[in-house]
Short mmCIF file of C-alpha atoms in Angstrom, two decimals:
data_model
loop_
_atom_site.label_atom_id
_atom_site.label_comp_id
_atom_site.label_asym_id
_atom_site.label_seq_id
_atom_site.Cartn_x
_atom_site.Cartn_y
_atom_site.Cartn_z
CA UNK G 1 66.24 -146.80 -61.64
CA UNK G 2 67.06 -150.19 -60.15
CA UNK G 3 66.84 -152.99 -58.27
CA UNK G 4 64.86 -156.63 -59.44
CA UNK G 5 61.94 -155.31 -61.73
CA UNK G 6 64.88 -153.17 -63.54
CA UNK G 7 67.34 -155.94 -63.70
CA UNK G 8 65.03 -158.24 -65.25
CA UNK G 9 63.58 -156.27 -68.03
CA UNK G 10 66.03 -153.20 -68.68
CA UNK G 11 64.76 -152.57 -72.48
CA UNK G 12 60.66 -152.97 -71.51
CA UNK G 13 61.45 -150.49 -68.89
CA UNK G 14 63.60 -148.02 -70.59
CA UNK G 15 61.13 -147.88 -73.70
CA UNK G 16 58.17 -147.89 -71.64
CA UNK G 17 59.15 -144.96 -69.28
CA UNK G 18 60.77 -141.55 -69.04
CA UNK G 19 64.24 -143.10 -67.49
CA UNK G 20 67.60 -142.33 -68.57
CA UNK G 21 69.82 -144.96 -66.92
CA UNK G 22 69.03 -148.37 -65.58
CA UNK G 23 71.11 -150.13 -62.98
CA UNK G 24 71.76 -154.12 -63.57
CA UNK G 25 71.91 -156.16 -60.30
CA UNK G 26 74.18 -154.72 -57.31
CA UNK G 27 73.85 -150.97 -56.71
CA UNK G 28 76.85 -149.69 -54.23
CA UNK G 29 79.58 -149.50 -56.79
CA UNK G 30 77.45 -148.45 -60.37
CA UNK G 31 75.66 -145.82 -58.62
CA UNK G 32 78.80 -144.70 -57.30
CA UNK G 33 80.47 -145.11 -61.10
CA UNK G 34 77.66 -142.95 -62.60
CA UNK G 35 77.39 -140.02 -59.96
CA UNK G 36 81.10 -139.84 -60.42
CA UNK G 37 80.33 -139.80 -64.45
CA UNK G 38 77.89 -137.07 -64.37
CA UNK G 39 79.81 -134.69 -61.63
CA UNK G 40 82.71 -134.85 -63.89
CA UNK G 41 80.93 -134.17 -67.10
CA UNK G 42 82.55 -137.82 -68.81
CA UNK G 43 80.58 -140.03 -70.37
CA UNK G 44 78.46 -143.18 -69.05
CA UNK G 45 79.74 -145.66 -71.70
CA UNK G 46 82.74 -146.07 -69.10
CA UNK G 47 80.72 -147.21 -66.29
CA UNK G 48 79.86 -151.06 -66.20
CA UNK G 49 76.71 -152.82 -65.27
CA UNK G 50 74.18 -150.13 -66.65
CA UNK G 51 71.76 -149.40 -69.86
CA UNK G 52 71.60 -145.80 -70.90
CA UNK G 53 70.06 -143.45 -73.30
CA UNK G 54 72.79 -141.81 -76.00
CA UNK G 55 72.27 -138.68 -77.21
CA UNK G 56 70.38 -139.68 -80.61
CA UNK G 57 68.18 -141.48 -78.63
CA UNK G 58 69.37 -144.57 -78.66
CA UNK G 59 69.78 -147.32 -76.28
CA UNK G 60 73.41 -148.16 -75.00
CA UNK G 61 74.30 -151.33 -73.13
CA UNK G 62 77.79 -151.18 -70.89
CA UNK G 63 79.41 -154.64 -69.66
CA UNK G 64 77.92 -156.34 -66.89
CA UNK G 65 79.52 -155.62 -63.70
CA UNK G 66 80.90 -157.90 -61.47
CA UNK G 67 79.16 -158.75 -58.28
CA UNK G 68 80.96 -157.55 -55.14
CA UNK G 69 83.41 -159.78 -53.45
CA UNK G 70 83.57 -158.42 -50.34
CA UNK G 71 80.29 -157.50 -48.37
CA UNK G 72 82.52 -155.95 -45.20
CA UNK G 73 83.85 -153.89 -47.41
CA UNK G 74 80.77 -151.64 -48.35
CA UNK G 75 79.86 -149.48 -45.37
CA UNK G 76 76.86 -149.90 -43.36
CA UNK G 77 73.78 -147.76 -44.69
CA UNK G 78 72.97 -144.25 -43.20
CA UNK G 79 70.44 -144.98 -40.91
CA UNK G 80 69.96 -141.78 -40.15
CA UNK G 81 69.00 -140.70 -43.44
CA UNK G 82 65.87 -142.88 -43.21
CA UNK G 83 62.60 -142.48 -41.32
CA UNK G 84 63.36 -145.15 -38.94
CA UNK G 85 60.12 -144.03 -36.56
CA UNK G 86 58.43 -146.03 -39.32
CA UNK G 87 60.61 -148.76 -40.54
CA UNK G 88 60.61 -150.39 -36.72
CA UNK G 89 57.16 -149.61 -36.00
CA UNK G 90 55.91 -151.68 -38.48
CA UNK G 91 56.17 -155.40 -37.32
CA UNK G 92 57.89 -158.06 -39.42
CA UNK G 93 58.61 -161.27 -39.62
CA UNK G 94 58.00 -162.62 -35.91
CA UNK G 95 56.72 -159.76 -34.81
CA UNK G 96 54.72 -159.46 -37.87
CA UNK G 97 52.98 -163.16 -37.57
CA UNK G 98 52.84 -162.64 -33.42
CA UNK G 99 54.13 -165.83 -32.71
CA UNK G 100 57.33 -165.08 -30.12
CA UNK G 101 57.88 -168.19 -27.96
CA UNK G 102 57.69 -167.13 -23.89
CA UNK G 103 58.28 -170.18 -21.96
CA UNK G 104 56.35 -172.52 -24.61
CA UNK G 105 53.79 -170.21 -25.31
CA UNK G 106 52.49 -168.34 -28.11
CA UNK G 107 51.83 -164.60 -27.50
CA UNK G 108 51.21 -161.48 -29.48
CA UNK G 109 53.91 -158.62 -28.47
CA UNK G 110 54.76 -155.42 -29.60
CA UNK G 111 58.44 -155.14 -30.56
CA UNK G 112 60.46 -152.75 -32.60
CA UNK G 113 61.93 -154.88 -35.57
CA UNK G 114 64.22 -154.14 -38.21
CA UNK G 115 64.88 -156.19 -41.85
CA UNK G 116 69.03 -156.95 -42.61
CA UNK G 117 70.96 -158.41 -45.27
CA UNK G 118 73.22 -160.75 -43.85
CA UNK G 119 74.51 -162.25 -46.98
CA UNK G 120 73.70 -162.40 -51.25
CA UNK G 121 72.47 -164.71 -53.87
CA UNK G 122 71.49 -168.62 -54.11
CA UNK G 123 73.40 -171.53 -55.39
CA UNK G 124 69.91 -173.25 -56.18
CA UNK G 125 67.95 -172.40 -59.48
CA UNK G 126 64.43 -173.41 -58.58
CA UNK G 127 62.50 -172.45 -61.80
CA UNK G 128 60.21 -169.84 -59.92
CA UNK G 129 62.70 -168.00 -57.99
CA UNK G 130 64.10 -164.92 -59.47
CA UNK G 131 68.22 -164.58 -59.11
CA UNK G 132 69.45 -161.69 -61.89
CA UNK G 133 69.97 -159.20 -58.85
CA UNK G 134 72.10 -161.33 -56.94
CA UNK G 135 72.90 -163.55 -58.66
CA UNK G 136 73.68 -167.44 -58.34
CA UNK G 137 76.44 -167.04 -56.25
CA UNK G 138 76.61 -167.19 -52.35
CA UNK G 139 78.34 -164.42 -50.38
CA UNK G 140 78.07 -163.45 -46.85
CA UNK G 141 79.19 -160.63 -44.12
CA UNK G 142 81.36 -161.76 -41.20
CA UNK G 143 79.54 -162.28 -38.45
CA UNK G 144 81.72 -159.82 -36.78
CA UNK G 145 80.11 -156.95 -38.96
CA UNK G 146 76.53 -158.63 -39.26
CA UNK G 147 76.43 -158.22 -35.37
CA UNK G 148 77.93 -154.87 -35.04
CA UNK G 149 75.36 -153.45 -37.28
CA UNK G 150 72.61 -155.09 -34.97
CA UNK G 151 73.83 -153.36 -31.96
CA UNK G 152 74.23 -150.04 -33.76
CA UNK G 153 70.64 -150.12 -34.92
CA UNK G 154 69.31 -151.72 -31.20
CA UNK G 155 71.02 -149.31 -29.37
CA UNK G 156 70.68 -145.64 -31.61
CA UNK G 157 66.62 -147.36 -32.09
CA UNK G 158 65.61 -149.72 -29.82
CA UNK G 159 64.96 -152.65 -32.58
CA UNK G 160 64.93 -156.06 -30.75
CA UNK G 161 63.95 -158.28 -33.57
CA UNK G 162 66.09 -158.44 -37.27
CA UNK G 163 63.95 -160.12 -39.57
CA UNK G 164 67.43 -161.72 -42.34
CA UNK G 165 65.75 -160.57 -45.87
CA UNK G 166 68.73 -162.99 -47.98
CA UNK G 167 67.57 -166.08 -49.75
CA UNK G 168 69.22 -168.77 -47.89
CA UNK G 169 70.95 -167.30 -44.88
CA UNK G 170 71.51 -170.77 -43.43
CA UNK G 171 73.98 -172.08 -46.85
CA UNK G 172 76.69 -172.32 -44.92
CA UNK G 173 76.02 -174.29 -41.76
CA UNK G 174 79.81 -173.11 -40.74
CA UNK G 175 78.79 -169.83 -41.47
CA UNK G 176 75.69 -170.08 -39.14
CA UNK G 177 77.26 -171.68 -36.35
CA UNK G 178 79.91 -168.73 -35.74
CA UNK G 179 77.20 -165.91 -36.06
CA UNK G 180 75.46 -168.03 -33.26
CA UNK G 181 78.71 -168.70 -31.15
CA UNK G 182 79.40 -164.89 -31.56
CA UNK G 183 75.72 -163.48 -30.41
CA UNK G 184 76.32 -166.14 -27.70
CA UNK G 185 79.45 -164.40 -26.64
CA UNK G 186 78.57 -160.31 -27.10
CA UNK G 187 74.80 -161.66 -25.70
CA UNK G 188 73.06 -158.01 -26.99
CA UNK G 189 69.53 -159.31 -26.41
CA UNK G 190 68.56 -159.73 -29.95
CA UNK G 191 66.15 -161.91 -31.44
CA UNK G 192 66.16 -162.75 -35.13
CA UNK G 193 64.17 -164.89 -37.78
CA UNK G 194 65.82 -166.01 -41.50
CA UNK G 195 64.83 -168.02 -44.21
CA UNK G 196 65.81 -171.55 -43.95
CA UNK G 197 66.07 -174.94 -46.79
CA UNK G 198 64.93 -178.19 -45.71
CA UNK G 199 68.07 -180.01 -47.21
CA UNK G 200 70.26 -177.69 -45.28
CA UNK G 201 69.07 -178.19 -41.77
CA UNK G 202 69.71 -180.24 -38.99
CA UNK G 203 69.13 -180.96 -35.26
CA UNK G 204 72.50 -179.17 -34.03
CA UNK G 205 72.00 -176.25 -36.23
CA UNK G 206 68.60 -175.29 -35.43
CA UNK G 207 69.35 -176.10 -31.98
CA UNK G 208 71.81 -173.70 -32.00
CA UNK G 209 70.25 -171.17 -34.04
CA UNK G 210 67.44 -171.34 -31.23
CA UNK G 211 70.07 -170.85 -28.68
CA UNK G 212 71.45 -167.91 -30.18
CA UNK G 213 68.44 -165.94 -30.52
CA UNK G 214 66.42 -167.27 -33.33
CA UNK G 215 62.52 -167.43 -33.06
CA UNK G 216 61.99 -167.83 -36.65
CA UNK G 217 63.01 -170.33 -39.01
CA UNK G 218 61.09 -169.68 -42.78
CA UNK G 219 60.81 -172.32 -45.36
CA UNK G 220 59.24 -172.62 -48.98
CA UNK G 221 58.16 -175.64 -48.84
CA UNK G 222 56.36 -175.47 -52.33
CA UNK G 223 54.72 -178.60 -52.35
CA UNK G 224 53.82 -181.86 -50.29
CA UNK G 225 54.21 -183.47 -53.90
CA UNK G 226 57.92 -185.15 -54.92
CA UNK G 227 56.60 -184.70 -58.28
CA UNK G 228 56.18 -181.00 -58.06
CA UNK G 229 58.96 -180.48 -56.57
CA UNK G 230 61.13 -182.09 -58.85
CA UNK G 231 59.63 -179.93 -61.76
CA UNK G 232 60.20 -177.25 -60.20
CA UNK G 233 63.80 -178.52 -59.61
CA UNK G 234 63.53 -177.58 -55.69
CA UNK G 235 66.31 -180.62 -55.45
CA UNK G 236 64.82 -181.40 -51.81
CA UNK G 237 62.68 -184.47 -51.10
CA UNK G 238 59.07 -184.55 -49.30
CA UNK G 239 60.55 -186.64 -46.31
CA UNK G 240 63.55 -183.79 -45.95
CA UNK G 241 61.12 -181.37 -45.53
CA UNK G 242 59.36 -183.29 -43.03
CA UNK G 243 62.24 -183.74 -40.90
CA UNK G 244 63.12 -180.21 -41.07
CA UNK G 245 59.80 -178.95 -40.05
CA UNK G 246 59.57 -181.29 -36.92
CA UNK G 247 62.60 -180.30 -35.95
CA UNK G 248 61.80 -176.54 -36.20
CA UNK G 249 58.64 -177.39 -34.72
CA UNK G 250 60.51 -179.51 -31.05
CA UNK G 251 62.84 -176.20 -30.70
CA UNK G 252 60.96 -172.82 -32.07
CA UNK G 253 57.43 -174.37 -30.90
CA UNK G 254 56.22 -173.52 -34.98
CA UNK G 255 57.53 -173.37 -38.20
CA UNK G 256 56.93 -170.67 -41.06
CA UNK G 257 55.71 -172.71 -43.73
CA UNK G 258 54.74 -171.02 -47.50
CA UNK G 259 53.44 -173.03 -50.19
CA UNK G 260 52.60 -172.56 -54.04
CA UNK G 261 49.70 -174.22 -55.51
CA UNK G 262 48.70 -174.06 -59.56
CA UNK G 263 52.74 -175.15 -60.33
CA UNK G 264 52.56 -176.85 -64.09
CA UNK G 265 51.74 -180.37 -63.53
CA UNK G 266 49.05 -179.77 -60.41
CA UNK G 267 46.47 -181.94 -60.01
CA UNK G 268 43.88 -182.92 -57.39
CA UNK G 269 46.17 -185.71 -56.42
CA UNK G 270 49.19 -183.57 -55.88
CA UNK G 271 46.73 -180.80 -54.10
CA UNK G 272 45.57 -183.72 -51.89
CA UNK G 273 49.48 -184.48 -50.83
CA UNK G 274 50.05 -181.40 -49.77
CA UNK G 275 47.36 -181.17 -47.48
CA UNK G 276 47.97 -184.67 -46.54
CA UNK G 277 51.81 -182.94 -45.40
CA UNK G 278 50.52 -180.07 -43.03
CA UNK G 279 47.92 -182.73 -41.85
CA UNK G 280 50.48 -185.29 -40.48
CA UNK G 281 52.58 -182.05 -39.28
CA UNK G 282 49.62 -180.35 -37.82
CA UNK G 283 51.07 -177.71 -39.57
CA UNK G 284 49.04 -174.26 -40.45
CA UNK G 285 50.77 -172.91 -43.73
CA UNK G 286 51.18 -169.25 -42.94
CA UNK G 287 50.71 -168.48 -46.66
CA UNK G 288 50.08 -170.33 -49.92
CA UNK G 289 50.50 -168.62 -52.51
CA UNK G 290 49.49 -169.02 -56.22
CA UNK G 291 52.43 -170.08 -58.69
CA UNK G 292 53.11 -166.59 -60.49
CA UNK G 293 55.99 -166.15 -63.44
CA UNK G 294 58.35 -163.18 -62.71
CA UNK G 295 60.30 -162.22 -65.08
CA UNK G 296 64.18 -163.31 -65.14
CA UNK G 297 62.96 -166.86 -63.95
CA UNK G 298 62.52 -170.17 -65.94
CA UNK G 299 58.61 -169.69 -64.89
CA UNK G 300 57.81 -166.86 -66.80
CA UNK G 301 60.17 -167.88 -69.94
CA UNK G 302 57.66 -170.98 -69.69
CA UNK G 303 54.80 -168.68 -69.55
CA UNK G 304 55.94 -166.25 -72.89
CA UNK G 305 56.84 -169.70 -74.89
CA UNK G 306 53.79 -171.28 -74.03
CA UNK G 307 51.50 -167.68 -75.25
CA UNK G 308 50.33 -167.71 -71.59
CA UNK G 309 51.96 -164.36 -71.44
CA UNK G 310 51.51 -162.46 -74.72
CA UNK G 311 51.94 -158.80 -73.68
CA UNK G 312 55.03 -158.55 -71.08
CA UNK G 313 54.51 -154.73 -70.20
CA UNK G 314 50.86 -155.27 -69.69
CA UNK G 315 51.13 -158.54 -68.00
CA UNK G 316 54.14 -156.87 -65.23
CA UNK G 317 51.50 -154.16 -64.54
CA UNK G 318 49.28 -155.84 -63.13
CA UNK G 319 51.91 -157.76 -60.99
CA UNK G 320 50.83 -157.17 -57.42
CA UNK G 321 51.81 -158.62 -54.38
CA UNK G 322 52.83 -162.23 -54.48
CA UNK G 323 50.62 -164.65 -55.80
CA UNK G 324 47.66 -163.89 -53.80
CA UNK G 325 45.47 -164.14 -57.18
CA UNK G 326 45.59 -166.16 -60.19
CA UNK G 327 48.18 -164.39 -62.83
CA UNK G 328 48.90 -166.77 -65.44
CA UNK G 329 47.39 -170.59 -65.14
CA UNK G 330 49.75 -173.69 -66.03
CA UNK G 331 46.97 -176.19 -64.87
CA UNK G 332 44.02 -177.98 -66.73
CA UNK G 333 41.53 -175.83 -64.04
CA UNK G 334 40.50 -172.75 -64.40
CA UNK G 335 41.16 -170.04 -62.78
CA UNK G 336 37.99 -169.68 -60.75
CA UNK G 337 38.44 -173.28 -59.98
CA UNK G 338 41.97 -172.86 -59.03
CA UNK G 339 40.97 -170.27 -56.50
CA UNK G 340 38.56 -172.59 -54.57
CA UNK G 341 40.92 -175.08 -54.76
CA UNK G 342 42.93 -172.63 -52.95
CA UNK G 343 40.49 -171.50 -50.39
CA UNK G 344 39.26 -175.38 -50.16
CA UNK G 345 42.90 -176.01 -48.53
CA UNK G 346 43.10 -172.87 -45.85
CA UNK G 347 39.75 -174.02 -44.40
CA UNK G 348 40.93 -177.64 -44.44
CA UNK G 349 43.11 -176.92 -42.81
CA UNK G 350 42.31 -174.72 -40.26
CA UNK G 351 39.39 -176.70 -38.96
CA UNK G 352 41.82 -179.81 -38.79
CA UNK G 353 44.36 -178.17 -37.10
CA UNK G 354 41.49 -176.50 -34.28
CA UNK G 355 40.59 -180.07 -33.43
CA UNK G 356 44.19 -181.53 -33.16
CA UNK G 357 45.36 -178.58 -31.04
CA UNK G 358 41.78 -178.83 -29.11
CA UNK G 359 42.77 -182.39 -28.23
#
């Protein structure tokens, strides 16, 4: 097994289930390392970056591996192996919230979409964000092979929207600006949607980005509260985020805007700023989610040294899709409090945003 959940607690999973090797962070090269291992008959105390189980059942722990250098370097996946009929039927990101911009407008289409990796890892270390997979470190593909792998999959299945799945895709603004110049230039008819950061942004990027293709622009905005976001160590300010979502708003017509509510240190004050921010943005968030610890982040170590979390493998089972109910509670409410508070803001908001866009 692999991937986050595995990388994050390797000994609760290999005690808890019938698995004989887990896979820490990256998979191209370890996978590779142990299905060379096993077809040769050698052992797997050679290969880095995994946990197996010895033969006196035991639990052996190999060196960390090194996360890869080059992303051009590791091939392109098979496609072809995959049921694809289903992967770009099923509508994500702006395809997914049906808000395309046609001359201004807001309309629901049907397109075929498709998820991609442009790049790996996060040089911020905000204390709810999980990073053991890929790390702390920011790496990205040439724009050269990012775009040739957007052709291949447009033209072999018709996907016209590539919904970036990487943290920050927009860490390098230099980065950014030659994937857009390069889309400009090949022009293949693509349209694509990323994850953005408020502190990164600015008039000529997005302007570009827009240019190039872009009809989505995501941010985690967290908080309309300086003092949650500085607990949370977001290392953006409220008036940055502002900016960044007007801007977003004057050349994508919206902006994809997540919060977290029930961070430590909520109150009804800080609840009352951030509705005070989507107010003065006329700003719908399309999700808010409730704060919930994951393992491998400075959350949940908060949540096991605080006895908020007392049985890890019971607590990760019940783990469901993010934060849409109460998991662990860091504020004085409760939890059924928490969760009006909650549904208090959506319908807020939604009846002050009908009578702005009325008038």
């Amino acid at each position: 097994v692999g991937g986050a959940c595995a990388t994050s607690i390797p000994r609760i999973m290999m005690e808890n289930n019938p698995v004989d090797v887990v896979c820490i962070g990256e998979g191209e090269a370890t996978c590779s390392g142990v299905l060379r291992a096993l077809s040769g008959g050698g052992g797997l105390d050679g290969v880095d970056g995994i946990w197996f189980r010895d033969g006196g059942g035991g639990i052996v722990r190999t060196p960390p591996r090194a996360p890869a250098r080059d992303l051009d370097a590791l091939p392109h996946p098979a496609w072809e192996l995959f049921p694809m009929d289903v992967y770009v039927r099923n509508p994500i990101g702006a395809v997914n919230v049906n808000k395309w911009i046609d001359g201004g407008r807001r309309g629901d289409v049907q397109k075929n979409s498709m998820n991609l990796t442009p790049s790996r890892g996060c040089v911020y270390k905000c204390t709810f964000c999980y990073h053991d997979f890929m790390g702390f470190g920011y790496r990205y593909r040439s724009p050269e092979n990012i775009v040739e792998e957007m052709k291949l999959i447009k033209d072999r299945y018709g996907v016209e929207y590539f919904h970036f799945t990487d943290d920050c895709f927009v860490t390098s603004r230099r980065h950014v600006m030659r994937f857009c110049d390069l889309l400009l230039r090949e022009n293949p008819g693509i349209e694509w949607g990323c994850a953005g950061r408020v502190n990164l942004m600015t008039e000529e990027l997005i302007a570009r980005m827009r240019e190039a293709g872009c009809v989505l622009i995501g941010y985690g905005i967290e908080s309309g509260s300086q003092k949650i976001l500085d607990s949370i160590k977001k290392r953006v300010s409220v008036e940055k985020a502002k900016e960044a979502v007007r801007l977003t708003q004057k050349y994508m017509g919206w902006a994809d805007c997540s919060f977290i509510v029930g961070l430590p240190g909520e109150t009804k004050d800080t609840i009352r700023e951030t509705v005070d921010f989507c107010k003065e943005l006329a700003l719908t968030p399309e999700v808010i989610f409730f704060a919930t610890p994951y393992p491998g982040t400075e959350l949940y170590d908060l949540a096991l040294k605080t006895g908020k979390i007392r049985d890890e493998e019971q607590y990760i089972l019940t783990l469901g899709e993010q934060g849409e109910k109460v998991r662990v509670n860091f504020t004085d409410f409760s939890d059924a409090e928490l969760t009006c508070i909650k549904e208090d803001m959506v319908r807020e908001l939604d009846a002050w945003n009908k009578v702005v866009h009325a008038g």
